[in-house]
């Protein structure tokens, strides 16, 4: 026999949850690339943006490439990134009621009010929540390029991406956590709560190997073959406490596991593209 299902229902849309949000973005982008010497190539890119709700940001990228021989080259880059919270992350507020057995196995079923709180709401503030900040990232990459044939190439790249203030939905904090904090406030009826937060910093490291080959089929066109393998790892480098609640409680083991292992750490791709020209149209 399986576990007894837990019934529940959503209250629908309420005036408390309704919100009118917008943000406008204006940006400018400049990308310059040049051959400094016969073997040395460099590129610089700058992007400046203005967010109506988060102000100004400027990010850039520096890329370098050096050709040791016509067949072998090294390349690398460093760049910064910026991602403002989405309107959903900034303004989400929802309500539901779950009927749960407390304590488990007792046969005593009770209604538990669960809320996803708007990040900058007074209720979330009591739990350590605050208006979301943009995510900021720094990206590093280093790689090799090998062209054994005029129609074949192999590339190997390693990279690292550091994200500060990563936006994450917290766990549903249980009554044992939120009850004492909400006691004596207008929010005392909330028995379980979650909210979006910038509580974590993460680091993603990976390596990618790719190969391409163009096969000339003469009168039958051309066949482009490619293969790639990627290996990545993401880990949380810092969890911050908030409102007297430990970071491990706000982002529990399940959510931490989703951040670190929510996507496959290995990926293999194979592709073939056949190009065939039948002739000019009449």
PDB file of C-alpha atoms in Angstrom:
ATOM      1  CA  UNK A   1       0.000   0.000   0.000  1.00  0.00           C
ATOM      2  CA  UNK A   2       1.231   3.488  -0.797  1.00  0.00           C
ATOM      3  CA  UNK A   3       1.263   6.560   1.341  1.00  0.00           C
ATOM      4  CA  UNK A   4      -2.134   8.129   2.015  1.00  0.00           C
ATOM      5  CA  UNK A   5      -2.624  11.141  -0.286  1.00  0.00           C
ATOM      6  CA  UNK A   6      -2.568  14.573   1.321  1.00  0.00           C
ATOM      7  CA  UNK A   7      -5.517  16.672   0.141  1.00  0.00           C
ATOM      8  CA  UNK A   8      -5.196  20.394  -0.325  1.00  0.00           C
ATOM      9  CA  UNK A   9      -6.593  23.324  -2.217  1.00  0.00           C
ATOM     10  CA  UNK A  10      -5.604  26.753  -3.445  1.00  0.00           C
ATOM     11  CA  UNK A  11      -7.661  29.767  -2.473  1.00  0.00           C
ATOM     12  CA  UNK A  12      -7.377  31.320  -5.913  1.00  0.00           C
ATOM     13  CA  UNK A  13      -6.529  34.950  -6.626  1.00  0.00           C
ATOM     14  CA  UNK A  14      -7.087  37.371  -3.757  1.00  0.00           C
ATOM     15  CA  UNK A  15      -6.706  41.129  -3.459  1.00  0.00           C
ATOM     16  CA  UNK A  16      -3.894  40.571  -0.980  1.00  0.00           C
ATOM     17  CA  UNK A  17      -1.895  38.641  -3.584  1.00  0.00           C
ATOM     18  CA  UNK A  18      -2.594  40.976  -6.509  1.00  0.00           C
ATOM     19  CA  UNK A  19       0.238  43.232  -7.662  1.00  0.00           C
ATOM     20  CA  UNK A  20       0.956  45.634 -10.502  1.00  0.00           C
ATOM     21  CA  UNK A  21       4.637  45.518 -11.412  1.00  0.00           C
ATOM     22  CA  UNK A  22       6.809  46.677 -14.267  1.00  0.00           C
ATOM     23  CA  UNK A  23      10.389  47.394 -15.042  1.00  0.00           C
ATOM     24  CA  UNK A  24      11.892  49.138 -18.011  1.00  0.00           C
ATOM     25  CA  UNK A  25      15.379  48.476 -19.315  1.00  0.00           C
ATOM     26  CA  UNK A  26      17.486  50.675 -21.565  1.00  0.00           C
ATOM     27  CA  UNK A  27      20.896  49.513 -22.725  1.00  0.00           C
ATOM     28  CA  UNK A  28      23.812  50.136 -25.036  1.00  0.00           C
ATOM     29  CA  UNK A  29      26.407  47.624 -26.223  1.00  0.00           C
ATOM     30  CA  UNK A  30      29.829  48.051 -27.822  1.00  0.00           C
ATOM     31  CA  UNK A  31      31.946  45.141 -29.102  1.00  0.00           C
ATOM     32  CA  UNK A  32      35.427  45.671 -30.560  1.00  0.00           C
ATOM     33  CA  UNK A  33      37.687  42.938 -31.914  1.00  0.00           C
ATOM     34  CA  UNK A  34      40.975  43.191 -33.727  1.00  0.00           C
ATOM     35  CA  UNK A  35      44.084  41.370 -34.906  1.00  0.00           C
ATOM     36  CA  UNK A  36      46.869  43.038 -32.896  1.00  0.00           C
ATOM     37  CA  UNK A  37      49.637  40.987 -34.506  1.00  0.00           C
ATOM     38  CA  UNK A  38      49.748  38.157 -36.997  1.00  0.00           C
ATOM     39  CA  UNK A  39      49.213  35.655 -34.180  1.00  0.00           C
ATOM     40  CA  UNK A  40      47.532  37.676 -31.420  1.00  0.00           C
ATOM     41  CA  UNK A  41      43.855  38.642 -31.417  1.00  0.00           C
ATOM     42  CA  UNK A  42      41.979  40.574 -28.731  1.00  0.00           C
ATOM     43  CA  UNK A  43      38.403  41.632 -28.122  1.00  0.00           C
ATOM     44  CA  UNK A  44      36.696  44.004 -25.705  1.00  0.00           C
ATOM     45  CA  UNK A  45      32.961  44.342 -25.093  1.00  0.00           C
ATOM     46  CA  UNK A  46      31.086  46.717 -22.784  1.00  0.00           C
ATOM     47  CA  UNK A  47      27.377  46.706 -22.001  1.00  0.00           C
ATOM     48  CA  UNK A  48      25.697  49.465 -19.992  1.00  0.00           C
ATOM     49  CA  UNK A  49      22.074  49.207 -18.863  1.00  0.00           C
ATOM     50  CA  UNK A  50      19.589  51.209 -16.849  1.00  0.00           C
ATOM     51  CA  UNK A  51      16.807  49.427 -14.953  1.00  0.00           C
ATOM     52  CA  UNK A  52      13.898  51.537 -13.793  1.00  0.00           C
ATOM     53  CA  UNK A  53      13.757  49.570 -10.536  1.00  0.00           C
ATOM     54  CA  UNK A  54      17.412  48.600  -9.974  1.00  0.00           C
ATOM     55  CA  UNK A  55      19.434  51.512 -11.336  1.00  0.00           C
ATOM     56  CA  UNK A  56      22.507  51.412 -13.553  1.00  0.00           C
ATOM     57  CA  UNK A  57      24.971  48.629 -14.263  1.00  0.00           C
ATOM     58  CA  UNK A  58      27.969  48.285 -16.551  1.00  0.00           C
ATOM     59  CA  UNK A  59      29.542  44.951 -17.427  1.00  0.00           C
ATOM     60  CA  UNK A  60      32.348  43.954 -19.730  1.00  0.00           C
ATOM     61  CA  UNK A  61      34.248  41.165 -21.407  1.00  0.00           C
ATOM     62  CA  UNK A  62      37.892  40.765 -22.389  1.00  0.00           C
ATOM     63  CA  UNK A  63      38.857  37.946 -24.762  1.00  0.00           C
ATOM     64  CA  UNK A  64      42.288  36.923 -26.057  1.00  0.00           C
ATOM     65  CA  UNK A  65      43.496  34.390 -28.625  1.00  0.00           C
ATOM     66  CA  UNK A  66      47.021  33.411 -29.615  1.00  0.00           C
ATOM     67  CA  UNK A  67      47.827  31.198 -32.615  1.00  0.00           C
ATOM     68  CA  UNK A  68      50.979  29.209 -31.910  1.00  0.00           C
ATOM     69  CA  UNK A  69      50.783  27.601 -35.349  1.00  0.00           C
ATOM     70  CA  UNK A  70      48.107  27.540 -38.069  1.00  0.00           C
ATOM     71  CA  UNK A  71      46.812  24.363 -36.397  1.00  0.00           C
ATOM     72  CA  UNK A  72      47.043  25.164 -32.650  1.00  0.00           C
ATOM     73  CA  UNK A  73      45.709  28.160 -30.727  1.00  0.00           C
ATOM     74  CA  UNK A  74      44.948  29.121 -27.132  1.00  0.00           C
ATOM     75  CA  UNK A  75      42.074  31.338 -26.073  1.00  0.00           C
ATOM     76  CA  UNK A  76      40.701  32.797 -22.875  1.00  0.00           C
ATOM     77  CA  UNK A  77      38.197  35.303 -21.597  1.00  0.00           C
ATOM     78  CA  UNK A  78      36.964  37.028 -18.457  1.00  0.00           C
ATOM     79  CA  UNK A  79      33.612  38.747 -18.172  1.00  0.00           C
ATOM     80  CA  UNK A  80      31.072  40.034 -15.696  1.00  0.00           C
ATOM     81  CA  UNK A  81      27.317  39.559 -15.735  1.00  0.00           C
ATOM     82  CA  UNK A  82      24.178  40.994 -14.168  1.00  0.00           C
ATOM     83  CA  UNK A  83      20.629  39.649 -13.902  1.00  0.00           C
ATOM     84  CA  UNK A  84      17.810  41.611 -12.325  1.00  0.00           C
ATOM     85  CA  UNK A  85      15.074  39.685 -10.495  1.00  0.00           C
ATOM     86  CA  UNK A  86      12.132  38.758 -12.681  1.00  0.00           C
ATOM     87  CA  UNK A  87       8.749  40.296 -11.940  1.00  0.00           C
ATOM     88  CA  UNK A  88       7.536  36.909 -10.701  1.00  0.00           C
ATOM     89  CA  UNK A  89      10.431  36.619  -8.268  1.00  0.00           C
ATOM     90  CA  UNK A  90       9.915  40.173  -7.013  1.00  0.00           C
ATOM     91  CA  UNK A  91       6.139  40.140  -6.746  1.00  0.00           C
ATOM     92  CA  UNK A  92       4.922  36.563  -6.267  1.00  0.00           C
ATOM     93  CA  UNK A  93       2.415  36.128  -3.441  1.00  0.00           C
ATOM     94  CA  UNK A  94       0.187  33.073  -3.135  1.00  0.00           C
ATOM     95  CA  UNK A  95      -1.898  31.209  -0.588  1.00  0.00           C
ATOM     96  CA  UNK A  96      -2.915  27.607  -0.104  1.00  0.00           C
ATOM     97  CA  UNK A  97      -4.313  25.319   2.535  1.00  0.00           C
ATOM     98  CA  UNK A  98      -3.027  21.798   3.006  1.00  0.00           C
ATOM     99  CA  UNK A  99      -4.685  19.160   5.148  1.00  0.00           C
ATOM    100  CA  UNK A 100      -1.922  17.264   6.924  1.00  0.00           C
ATOM    101  CA  UNK A 101      -1.698  14.590   9.580  1.00  0.00           C
ATOM    102  CA  UNK A 102      -0.200  15.969  12.806  1.00  0.00           C
ATOM    103  CA  UNK A 103       1.657  14.226  14.212  1.00  0.00           C
ATOM    104  CA  UNK A 104       2.233  11.733  11.381  1.00  0.00           C
ATOM    105  CA  UNK A 105       0.417   8.456  11.991  1.00  0.00           C
ATOM    106  CA  UNK A 106      -1.907   9.938  14.615  1.00  0.00           C
ATOM    107  CA  UNK A 107      -5.014  10.055  12.441  1.00  0.00           C
ATOM    108  CA  UNK A 108      -5.444  13.712  13.417  1.00  0.00           C
ATOM    109  CA  UNK A 109      -5.884  15.738  10.221  1.00  0.00           C
ATOM    110  CA  UNK A 110      -5.642  19.511  10.459  1.00  0.00           C
ATOM    111  CA  UNK A 111      -5.634  22.421   8.033  1.00  0.00           C
ATOM    112  CA  UNK A 112      -2.314  24.225   7.621  1.00  0.00           C
ATOM    113  CA  UNK A 113      -2.220  27.631   5.944  1.00  0.00           C
ATOM    114  CA  UNK A 114       0.784  27.971   3.652  1.00  0.00           C
ATOM    115  CA  UNK A 115       1.893  31.198   2.038  1.00  0.00           C
ATOM    116  CA  UNK A 116       4.495  32.172  -0.516  1.00  0.00           C
ATOM    117  CA  UNK A 117       5.316  35.677   0.643  1.00  0.00           C
ATOM    118  CA  UNK A 118       6.322  38.580  -1.527  1.00  0.00           C
ATOM    119  CA  UNK A 119      10.051  39.060  -0.954  1.00  0.00           C
ATOM    120  CA  UNK A 120       9.725  42.659   0.265  1.00  0.00           C
ATOM    121  CA  UNK A 121       6.542  42.136   2.306  1.00  0.00           C
ATOM    122  CA  UNK A 122       6.361  42.901   6.067  1.00  0.00           C
ATOM    123  CA  UNK A 123       5.714  39.208   6.752  1.00  0.00           C
ATOM    124  CA  UNK A 124       8.838  38.127   4.874  1.00  0.00           C
ATOM    125  CA  UNK A 125      10.828  40.872   6.622  1.00  0.00           C
ATOM    126  CA  UNK A 126      10.072  39.244   9.984  1.00  0.00           C
ATOM    127  CA  UNK A 127      11.656  36.059   8.614  1.00  0.00           C
ATOM    128  CA  UNK A 128      14.711  37.899   7.271  1.00  0.00           C
ATOM    129  CA  UNK A 129      13.337  38.573   3.805  1.00  0.00           C
ATOM    130  CA  UNK A 130      14.019  41.820   2.010  1.00  0.00           C
ATOM    131  CA  UNK A 131      13.693  43.361  -1.424  1.00  0.00           C
ATOM    132  CA  UNK A 132      15.609  41.222  -3.887  1.00  0.00           C
ATOM    133  CA  UNK A 133      18.979  42.317  -5.209  1.00  0.00           C
ATOM    134  CA  UNK A 134      20.236  41.552  -8.720  1.00  0.00           C
ATOM    135  CA  UNK A 135      22.462  38.541  -9.289  1.00  0.00           C
ATOM    136  CA  UNK A 136      26.032  39.418 -10.241  1.00  0.00           C
ATOM    137  CA  UNK A 137      28.427  36.982 -11.876  1.00  0.00           C
ATOM    138  CA  UNK A 138      32.058  36.694 -12.900  1.00  0.00           C
ATOM    139  CA  UNK A 139      32.977  34.280 -15.692  1.00  0.00           C
ATOM    140  CA  UNK A 140      36.388  32.848 -16.567  1.00  0.00           C
ATOM    141  CA  UNK A 141      37.279  30.541 -19.458  1.00  0.00           C
ATOM    142  CA  UNK A 142      40.463  29.076 -20.914  1.00  0.00           C
ATOM    143  CA  UNK A 143      40.731  26.780 -23.906  1.00  0.00           C
ATOM    144  CA  UNK A 144      42.690  25.212 -26.738  1.00  0.00           C
ATOM    145  CA  UNK A 145      41.833  24.953 -30.433  1.00  0.00           C
ATOM    146  CA  UNK A 146      43.307  22.277 -32.702  1.00  0.00           C
ATOM    147  CA  UNK A 147      42.763  22.118 -36.468  1.00  0.00           C
ATOM    148  CA  UNK A 148      44.398  18.875 -37.657  1.00  0.00           C
ATOM    149  CA  UNK A 149      42.778  19.286 -41.089  1.00  0.00           C
ATOM    150  CA  UNK A 150      41.349  22.175 -43.032  1.00  0.00           C
ATOM    151  CA  UNK A 151      37.874  20.696 -42.586  1.00  0.00           C
ATOM    152  CA  UNK A 152      38.196  19.451 -38.994  1.00  0.00           C
ATOM    153  CA  UNK A 153      38.623  21.066 -35.584  1.00  0.00           C
ATOM    154  CA  UNK A 154      38.743  20.058 -31.925  1.00  0.00           C
ATOM    155  CA  UNK A 155      38.238  22.472 -29.020  1.00  0.00           C
ATOM    156  CA  UNK A 156      38.738  22.015 -25.288  1.00  0.00           C
ATOM    157  CA  UNK A 157      37.494  24.696 -22.879  1.00  0.00           C
ATOM    158  CA  UNK A 158      37.415  24.953 -19.091  1.00  0.00           C
ATOM    159  CA  UNK A 159      35.326  27.572 -17.335  1.00  0.00           C
ATOM    160  CA  UNK A 160      34.205  28.886 -13.967  1.00  0.00           C
ATOM    161  CA  UNK A 161      31.133  30.985 -13.163  1.00  0.00           C
ATOM    162  CA  UNK A 162      30.759  32.649  -9.753  1.00  0.00           C
ATOM    163  CA  UNK A 163      27.273  33.976  -8.960  1.00  0.00           C
ATOM    164  CA  UNK A 164      26.706  36.302  -6.011  1.00  0.00           C
ATOM    165  CA  UNK A 165      23.243  36.864  -4.514  1.00  0.00           C
ATOM    166  CA  UNK A 166      21.702  33.929  -6.357  1.00  0.00           C
ATOM    167  CA  UNK A 167      17.916  34.167  -6.218  1.00  0.00           C
ATOM    168  CA  UNK A 168      16.359  31.072  -4.677  1.00  0.00           C
ATOM    169  CA  UNK A 169      12.900  30.166  -3.400  1.00  0.00           C
ATOM    170  CA  UNK A 170      13.224  29.169   0.233  1.00  0.00           C
ATOM    171  CA  UNK A 171      11.858  25.996   1.712  1.00  0.00           C
ATOM    172  CA  UNK A 172       8.384  26.110   3.238  1.00  0.00           C
ATOM    173  CA  UNK A 173       9.373  27.137   6.749  1.00  0.00           C
ATOM    174  CA  UNK A 174       7.228  25.095   9.175  1.00  0.00           C
ATOM    175  CA  UNK A 175       5.104  26.264  12.090  1.00  0.00           C
ATOM    176  CA  UNK A 176       7.917  25.526  14.530  1.00  0.00           C
ATOM    177  CA  UNK A 177      10.005  28.221  12.816  1.00  0.00           C
ATOM    178  CA  UNK A 178       7.438  30.836  11.772  1.00  0.00           C
ATOM    179  CA  UNK A 179       5.058  30.403  14.732  1.00  0.00           C
ATOM    180  CA  UNK A 180       7.238  32.049  17.409  1.00  0.00           C
ATOM    181  CA  UNK A 181       8.242  34.842  14.998  1.00  0.00           C
ATOM    182  CA  UNK A 182       4.672  35.641  13.903  1.00  0.00           C
ATOM    183  CA  UNK A 183       3.161  35.243  17.392  1.00  0.00           C
ATOM    184  CA  UNK A 184       1.398  38.426  18.495  1.00  0.00           C
ATOM    185  CA  UNK A 185       1.470  39.926  14.980  1.00  0.00           C
ATOM    186  CA  UNK A 186      -1.291  40.237  12.356  1.00  0.00           C
ATOM    187  CA  UNK A 187       0.343  37.261  10.613  1.00  0.00           C
ATOM    188  CA  UNK A 188      -0.093  34.779  13.463  1.00  0.00           C
ATOM    189  CA  UNK A 189      -2.476  32.677  11.333  1.00  0.00           C
ATOM    190  CA  UNK A 190       0.327  31.837   8.870  1.00  0.00           C
ATOM    191  CA  UNK A 191       1.575  28.377   9.767  1.00  0.00           C
ATOM    192  CA  UNK A 192       4.050  27.818   6.928  1.00  0.00           C
ATOM    193  CA  UNK A 193       5.823  30.320   4.685  1.00  0.00           C
ATOM    194  CA  UNK A 194       8.302  30.581   1.814  1.00  0.00           C
ATOM    195  CA  UNK A 195       9.788  33.541  -0.058  1.00  0.00           C
ATOM    196  CA  UNK A 196      12.368  34.340  -2.716  1.00  0.00           C
ATOM    197  CA  UNK A 197      15.722  35.346  -1.282  1.00  0.00           C
ATOM    198  CA  UNK A 198      19.333  36.177  -2.229  1.00  0.00           C
ATOM    199  CA  UNK A 199      20.633  33.890   0.476  1.00  0.00           C
ATOM    200  CA  UNK A 200      23.143  31.832  -1.566  1.00  0.00           C
ATOM    201  CA  UNK A 201      26.329  32.307  -3.578  1.00  0.00           C
ATOM    202  CA  UNK A 202      27.282  29.562  -6.037  1.00  0.00           C
ATOM    203  CA  UNK A 203      30.188  28.452  -8.184  1.00  0.00           C
ATOM    204  CA  UNK A 204      29.859  26.416 -11.386  1.00  0.00           C
ATOM    205  CA  UNK A 205      32.930  24.765 -12.890  1.00  0.00           C
ATOM    206  CA  UNK A 206      33.063  22.744 -16.059  1.00  0.00           C
ATOM    207  CA  UNK A 207      34.928  21.494 -19.069  1.00  0.00           C
ATOM    208  CA  UNK A 208      33.682  21.108 -22.647  1.00  0.00           C
ATOM    209  CA  UNK A 209      35.214  19.036 -25.446  1.00  0.00           C
ATOM    210  CA  UNK A 210      33.869  19.497 -28.970  1.00  0.00           C
ATOM    211  CA  UNK A 211      34.797  18.278 -32.429  1.00  0.00           C
ATOM    212  CA  UNK A 212      33.580  19.239 -35.909  1.00  0.00           C
ATOM    213  CA  UNK A 213      34.196  17.634 -39.282  1.00  0.00           C
ATOM    214  CA  UNK A 214      32.978  18.724 -42.719  1.00  0.00           C
ATOM    215  CA  UNK A 215      32.685  15.838 -45.177  1.00  0.00           C
ATOM    216  CA  UNK A 216      32.582  16.844 -48.828  1.00  0.00           C
ATOM    217  CA  UNK A 217      30.206  14.483 -50.655  1.00  0.00           C
ATOM    218  CA  UNK A 218      30.966  15.995 -54.056  1.00  0.00           C
ATOM    219  CA  UNK A 219      27.773  16.042 -56.147  1.00  0.00           C
ATOM    220  CA  UNK A 220      25.767  14.878 -53.117  1.00  0.00           C
ATOM    221  CA  UNK A 221      26.490  17.998 -51.090  1.00  0.00           C
ATOM    222  CA  UNK A 222      28.219  18.253 -47.732  1.00  0.00           C
ATOM    223  CA  UNK A 223      27.758  16.503 -44.399  1.00  0.00           C
ATOM    224  CA  UNK A 224      28.638  18.425 -41.232  1.00  0.00           C
ATOM    225  CA  UNK A 225      29.328  16.161 -38.257  1.00  0.00           C
ATOM    226  CA  UNK A 226      29.820  17.336 -34.694  1.00  0.00           C
ATOM    227  CA  UNK A 227      30.185  15.788 -31.259  1.00  0.00           C
ATOM    228  CA  UNK A 228      30.473  17.353 -27.844  1.00  0.00           C
ATOM    229  CA  UNK A 229      30.903  16.307 -24.240  1.00  0.00           C
ATOM    230  CA  UNK A 230      30.423  18.584 -21.227  1.00  0.00           C
ATOM    231  CA  UNK A 231      31.084  17.953 -17.549  1.00  0.00           C
ATOM    232  CA  UNK A 232      29.894  20.493 -14.975  1.00  0.00           C
ATOM    233  CA  UNK A 233      29.623  20.882 -11.223  1.00  0.00           C
ATOM    234  CA  UNK A 234      27.709  23.494  -9.248  1.00  0.00           C
ATOM    235  CA  UNK A 235      28.157  24.001  -5.535  1.00  0.00           C
ATOM    236  CA  UNK A 236      26.956  26.481  -2.950  1.00  0.00           C
ATOM    237  CA  UNK A 237      29.886  28.531  -1.648  1.00  0.00           C
ATOM    238  CA  UNK A 238      27.957  30.491   0.983  1.00  0.00           C
ATOM    239  CA  UNK A 239      24.597  30.357   2.742  1.00  0.00           C
ATOM    240  CA  UNK A 240      23.698  33.439   4.768  1.00  0.00           C
ATOM    241  CA  UNK A 241      21.563  33.531   7.888  1.00  0.00           C
ATOM    242  CA  UNK A 242      18.565  35.867   7.873  1.00  0.00           C
ATOM    243  CA  UNK A 243      16.324  37.226  10.616  1.00  0.00           C
ATOM    244  CA  UNK A 244      17.835  34.911  13.195  1.00  0.00           C
ATOM    245  CA  UNK A 245      17.040  31.887  11.014  1.00  0.00           C
ATOM    246  CA  UNK A 246      19.963  29.758   9.867  1.00  0.00           C
ATOM    247  CA  UNK A 247      20.604  29.663   6.144  1.00  0.00           C
ATOM    248  CA  UNK A 248      20.364  25.862   6.261  1.00  0.00           C
ATOM    249  CA  UNK A 249      16.763  26.225   7.465  1.00  0.00           C
ATOM    250  CA  UNK A 250      15.747  28.773   4.848  1.00  0.00           C
ATOM    251  CA  UNK A 251      17.347  26.751   2.055  1.00  0.00           C
ATOM    252  CA  UNK A 252      17.178  23.160   3.273  1.00  0.00           C
ATOM    253  CA  UNK A 253      18.836  20.034   1.976  1.00  0.00           C
ATOM    254  CA  UNK A 254      16.221  19.442  -0.728  1.00  0.00           C
ATOM    255  CA  UNK A 255      16.577  22.951  -2.153  1.00  0.00           C
ATOM    256  CA  UNK A 256      20.362  22.816  -1.848  1.00  0.00           C
ATOM    257  CA  UNK A 257      20.285  19.535  -3.744  1.00  0.00           C
ATOM    258  CA  UNK A 258      18.148  21.115  -6.462  1.00  0.00           C
ATOM    259  CA  UNK A 259      20.658  23.963  -6.849  1.00  0.00           C
ATOM    260  CA  UNK A 260      23.690  21.680  -6.929  1.00  0.00           C
ATOM    261  CA  UNK A 261      22.242  18.654  -8.728  1.00  0.00           C
ATOM    262  CA  UNK A 262      19.084  19.907 -10.460  1.00  0.00           C
ATOM    263  CA  UNK A 263      20.629  19.551 -13.920  1.00  0.00           C
ATOM    264  CA  UNK A 264      22.722  16.653 -15.302  1.00  0.00           C
ATOM    265  CA  UNK A 265      26.434  17.006 -14.574  1.00  0.00           C
ATOM    266  CA  UNK A 266      27.366  15.272 -17.848  1.00  0.00           C
ATOM    267  CA  UNK A 267      26.047  15.841 -21.350  1.00  0.00           C
ATOM    268  CA  UNK A 268      26.911  14.174 -24.655  1.00  0.00           C
ATOM    269  CA  UNK A 269      25.650  15.593 -27.954  1.00  0.00           C
ATOM    270  CA  UNK A 270      25.973  14.199 -31.481  1.00  0.00           C
ATOM    271  CA  UNK A 271      24.670  15.905 -34.591  1.00  0.00           C
ATOM    272  CA  UNK A 272      24.756  15.607 -38.364  1.00  0.00           C
ATOM    273  CA  UNK A 273      23.681  18.255 -40.869  1.00  0.00           C
ATOM    274  CA  UNK A 274      23.413  17.414 -44.556  1.00  0.00           C
ATOM    275  CA  UNK A 275      23.595  20.320 -47.010  1.00  0.00           C
ATOM    276  CA  UNK A 276      22.519  19.681 -50.585  1.00  0.00           C
ATOM    277  CA  UNK A 277      21.874  22.230 -53.313  1.00  0.00           C
ATOM    278  CA  UNK A 278      19.607  21.143 -56.147  1.00  0.00           C
ATOM    279  CA  UNK A 279      20.456  24.051 -58.397  1.00  0.00           C
ATOM    280  CA  UNK A 280      19.247  27.552 -59.136  1.00  0.00           C
ATOM    281  CA  UNK A 281      15.518  28.159 -59.349  1.00  0.00           C
ATOM    282  CA  UNK A 282      14.169  28.972 -62.826  1.00  0.00           C
TER     283      UNK A 282
END
